[in-house]
Coordinates of C-alpha atoms in Angstrom, one line a residue:
M202 CA 16.2 48.5 108.0
L203 CA 17.3 46.5 105.0
T204 CA 19.2 43.0 105.4
L205 CA 20.3 40.7 102.8
R206 CA 21.2 37.1 103.6
N207 CA 23.4 34.9 101.2
V208 CA 21.7 36.3 98.4
D209 CA 22.6 34.4 94.8
I210 CA 21.4 36.0 91.6
H211 CA 21.7 34.1 88.2
Y212 CA 21.4 35.1 84.4
G213 CA 20.9 31.8 82.9
R214 CA 24.2 29.9 83.6
V215 CA 25.9 33.1 84.6
H216 CA 26.3 33.4 88.6
A217 CA 25.9 37.4 88.6
V218 CA 25.7 37.6 92.4
R219 CA 27.2 35.1 95.0
R220 CA 26.0 34.8 98.5
V221 CA 26.0 38.7 99.4
S222 CA 25.0 39.6 102.8
L223 CA 24.7 43.2 104.0
H224 CA 22.7 45.4 106.1
V225 CA 21.6 49.0 106.2
A226 CA 20.2 50.6 109.4
S227 CA 17.6 53.0 109.8
G228 CA 19.0 56.5 108.8
E229 CA 22.4 55.3 107.4
I230 CA 23.7 56.1 103.9
V231 CA 25.6 53.0 102.8
A232 CA 27.7 52.8 99.8
L233 CA 28.2 49.9 97.5
I234 CA 31.0 50.3 95.4
G235 CA 33.0 48.4 92.6
A236 CA 34.0 47.9 89.1
N237 CA 31.7 47.8 86.1
G238 CA 30.2 44.2 86.1
A239 CA 30.5 43.5 89.8
G240 CA 27.1 43.0 90.1
K241 CA 25.7 46.2 92.1
T242 CA 22.9 47.2 89.7
T243 CA 21.8 43.7 89.6
L244 CA 21.6 43.6 93.4
L245 CA 19.6 47.2 93.7
S246 CA 17.4 45.6 90.9
A247 CA 16.6 42.4 93.2
I248 CA 16.1 44.5 96.1
S249 CA 13.3 46.4 94.6
G250 CA 11.9 43.1 92.9
V251 CA 12.9 44.0 89.4
E252 CA 15.4 41.1 89.4
R253 CA 14.9 37.5 90.8
V254 CA 16.8 36.1 93.4
S255 CA 17.8 32.4 93.2
G256 CA 18.9 32.1 96.8
G257 CA 18.9 33.9 100.0
E258 CA 16.6 36.4 101.7
I259 CA 15.8 39.9 101.4
E260 CA 14.0 41.8 104.5
F261 CA 12.9 45.2 104.5
D262 CA 11.6 46.6 107.8
G263 CA 11.0 43.2 109.3
K264 CA 9.4 41.7 106.2
R265 CA 10.7 39.2 103.8
I266 CA 10.3 41.1 100.1
E267 CA 12.4 38.6 97.8
A268 CA 9.5 37.2 96.5
E269 CA 7.3 40.5 96.4
K270 CA 6.4 42.2 93.3
P271 CA 7.8 45.9 92.6
E272 CA 4.8 47.8 93.2
R273 CA 4.5 45.8 96.6
I274 CA 7.8 47.0 97.7
V275 CA 7.1 50.4 96.8
R276 CA 4.0 50.6 99.0
L277 CA 6.2 49.1 101.5
G278 CA 8.4 52.3 101.4
L279 CA 11.2 51.4 99.4
S280 CA 12.1 53.4 96.2
H281 CA 14.4 52.6 93.3
V282 CA 16.3 55.4 91.6
P283 CA 17.5 53.4 88.5
E284 CA 20.7 53.7 86.6
R285 CA 20.8 56.2 83.5
R286 CA 17.7 57.6 85.2
L287 CA 14.9 56.2 83.0
V288 CA 12.9 59.2 82.8
F289 CA 9.7 59.0 80.7
G290 CA 11.0 61.3 78.0
P291 CA 7.9 62.1 75.9
L292 CA 6.1 63.1 79.3
S293 CA 6.4 66.4 81.0
V294 CA 8.4 66.8 84.0
A295 CA 5.2 67.4 86.1
D296 CA 3.8 64.2 84.9
N297 CA 7.1 62.2 85.4
L298 CA 6.7 63.4 89.2
L299 CA 3.3 62.4 89.3
L300 CA 3.8 58.8 88.2
G301 CA 6.1 58.7 91.1
A302 CA 3.0 59.2 93.2
Y303 CA 0.9 56.3 91.9
T304 CA 0.4 54.5 95.1
K305 CA -1.4 57.7 96.8
F306 CA -4.9 58.7 96.7
R307 CA -5.2 62.0 98.6
H308 CA -4.5 64.8 96.2
R309 CA -3.6 67.2 98.9
E310 CA -0.4 64.9 99.7
V311 CA 0.3 64.8 96.3
A312 CA 0.1 68.7 95.7
A313 CA 2.2 69.1 99.0
D314 CA 5.0 66.7 97.9
L315 CA 5.1 68.4 94.5
D316 CA 5.6 71.6 96.2
E317 CA 8.6 70.0 98.3
I318 CA 10.3 68.6 95.2
Y319 CA 10.1 71.8 93.3
A320 CA 11.4 73.5 96.4
M321 CA 14.3 71.0 96.5
F322 CA 14.9 71.5 92.8
P323 CA 13.8 74.8 91.7
V324 CA 14.8 74.0 88.2
L325 CA 12.2 71.1 87.9
R326 CA 9.2 74.1 88.6
E327 CA 10.6 76.0 85.9
R328 CA 10.6 73.4 83.6
R329 CA 7.6 71.3 84.9
D330 CA 5.7 71.7 81.3
Q331 CA 8.8 70.8 79.4
Q332 CA 9.4 67.2 78.1
A333 CA 11.7 65.4 80.4
A334 CA 13.7 64.3 77.3
A335 CA 14.7 68.2 77.0
L336 CA 16.3 68.3 80.2
S337 CA 20.0 68.0 80.8
G338 CA 21.7 65.0 82.2
G339 CA 21.8 66.4 85.7
E340 CA 18.2 67.8 85.7
Q341 CA 17.0 64.1 84.6
Q342 CA 18.7 62.9 87.6
M343 CA 17.0 65.7 90.0
L344 CA 14.0 64.4 88.1
A345 CA 14.4 60.7 88.9
I346 CA 15.4 61.4 92.4
G347 CA 12.3 63.5 92.7
R348 CA 9.9 61.0 91.2
A349 CA 11.2 58.4 93.7
L350 CA 10.7 60.6 96.3
M351 CA 7.2 61.3 95.6
A352 CA 6.2 57.7 97.0
R353 CA 7.3 59.0 100.3
P354 CA 9.9 56.1 100.9
R355 CA 11.7 55.4 104.0
C356 CA 14.6 53.7 102.2
L357 CA 16.0 54.9 98.8
L358 CA 18.0 52.5 96.4
L359 CA 20.1 55.2 94.2
D360 CA 21.8 53.7 91.4
E361 CA 24.9 55.5 89.8
P362 CA 23.7 59.1 90.4
G363 CA 26.7 60.8 89.2
M364 CA 26.9 58.9 85.8
G365 CA 27.8 61.1 83.0
L366 CA 27.6 64.0 84.9
A367 CA 30.0 67.2 85.5
P368 CA 31.9 67.1 88.6
Q369 CA 30.0 70.1 90.2
V370 CA 26.6 68.7 89.1
C371 CA 27.7 65.5 90.8
K372 CA 28.7 67.3 94.1
E373 CA 25.1 69.0 94.0
I374 CA 23.3 65.7 93.7
F375 CA 25.3 64.0 96.8
R376 CA 24.7 67.4 98.6
H377 CA 20.9 66.7 98.0
V378 CA 21.2 63.1 99.2
S379 CA 23.0 64.3 102.4
T380 CA 20.5 66.9 103.3
L381 CA 17.5 64.0 102.8
R382 CA 19.0 61.9 105.3
R383 CA 19.6 64.8 107.8
D384 CA 16.2 66.4 107.2
K385 CA 14.0 63.5 106.5
G386 CA 15.6 60.8 108.2
L387 CA 16.0 58.9 104.8
T388 CA 17.8 55.6 104.7
V389 CA 19.9 55.2 101.4
L390 CA 21.7 52.4 99.8
L391 CA 24.0 54.3 97.4
V392 CA 25.6 52.3 94.4
E393 CA 28.3 54.5 92.9
Q394 CA 31.4 53.8 90.5
N395 CA 33.1 57.2 92.1
A396 CA 34.2 55.8 95.4
K397 CA 35.6 58.8 96.9
S398 CA 32.5 60.7 96.1
A399 CA 30.2 57.8 97.6
L400 CA 32.2 57.3 100.6
A401 CA 32.4 60.9 101.4
V402 CA 28.8 61.2 102.2
A403 CA 28.0 57.5 103.3
D404 CA 28.5 56.0 106.9
R405 CA 29.8 52.6 105.7
G406 CA 30.5 50.8 102.5
Y407 CA 30.9 47.5 100.8
V408 CA 33.3 46.6 98.2
L409 CA 31.5 44.3 95.6
E410 CA 34.1 42.4 93.1
T411 CA 32.7 39.6 90.6
G412 CA 29.3 39.3 92.6
R413 CA 31.0 38.9 95.9
V414 CA 31.3 41.2 99.1
L415 CA 35.2 41.6 99.2
L416 CA 35.6 44.1 101.7
S417 CA 33.3 46.2 104.2
G418 CA 33.8 48.7 106.8
T419 CA 33.5 52.7 107.8
S420 CA 34.0 54.8 105.3
E421 CA 37.0 56.1 107.0
E422 CA 38.1 52.5 107.1
L423 CA 37.8 52.0 103.3
L424 CA 39.3 55.2 102.4
A425 CA 42.1 54.3 104.1
N426 CA 42.3 50.8 102.8
H427 CA 45.6 50.3 100.7
D428 CA 43.8 48.0 98.2
V429 CA 40.5 50.1 98.0
R430 CA 42.7 53.0 97.2
R431 CA 44.7 51.6 94.5
A432 CA 41.6 49.9 92.9
Y433 CA 39.1 52.7 93.2
L434 CA 40.6 56.1 94.3
G435 CA 43.8 56.2 92.1
R436 CA 47.3 55.3 92.6
E437 CA 48.3 58.7 93.6
K438 CA 46.4 58.1 96.8
D439 CA 48.9 55.7 97.9
N440 CA 51.7 58.5 98.7

């Protein structure tokens, strides 16, 4: 469903992403792990059209998208849940969700999708009239995911969903990701610094280091890899 071939991204003279190639098959959850500054968020931003590539190709469902505008990419079926959630704080929870449906024109569909999001995240229904800024971090993450799902994507780019959240809340977020794949067939490219959590729900993974793909493999292979254990899972995992 999603393929990157030799993607390069520059910020001025800084070569942030270097000839990255990866693929995500339909219905897969693929994790992209690495340290801060490895280029993970930059790569997701390029896929969704927010950042421009300086070389290489990005293909979604057989269509080249590296030159497309973000709104066109959303219409093609690819939604992005950004790092730090970026909900619209002064707006209500309901209005944040409705903004995610801006590509739709059928009110019945929008109403049905709202009901589905509220069923998935009951706390959002309870707080639908509250300002998004008043929500906890975990609730804002649920809102950001719900907002992305309102566009009915076939592929979801999920950037650091566990950032700043309590372990139990993080676990709940990842449970929802697994459920979306199981029940909806949703394809997910997941960026997460907590490698153990990411690989626990993913089918495969890529390790990004200084803008390059250093390793790739199944989740089991990466979890068993000595270098991955030492770098991302803690030294105690070597015992």
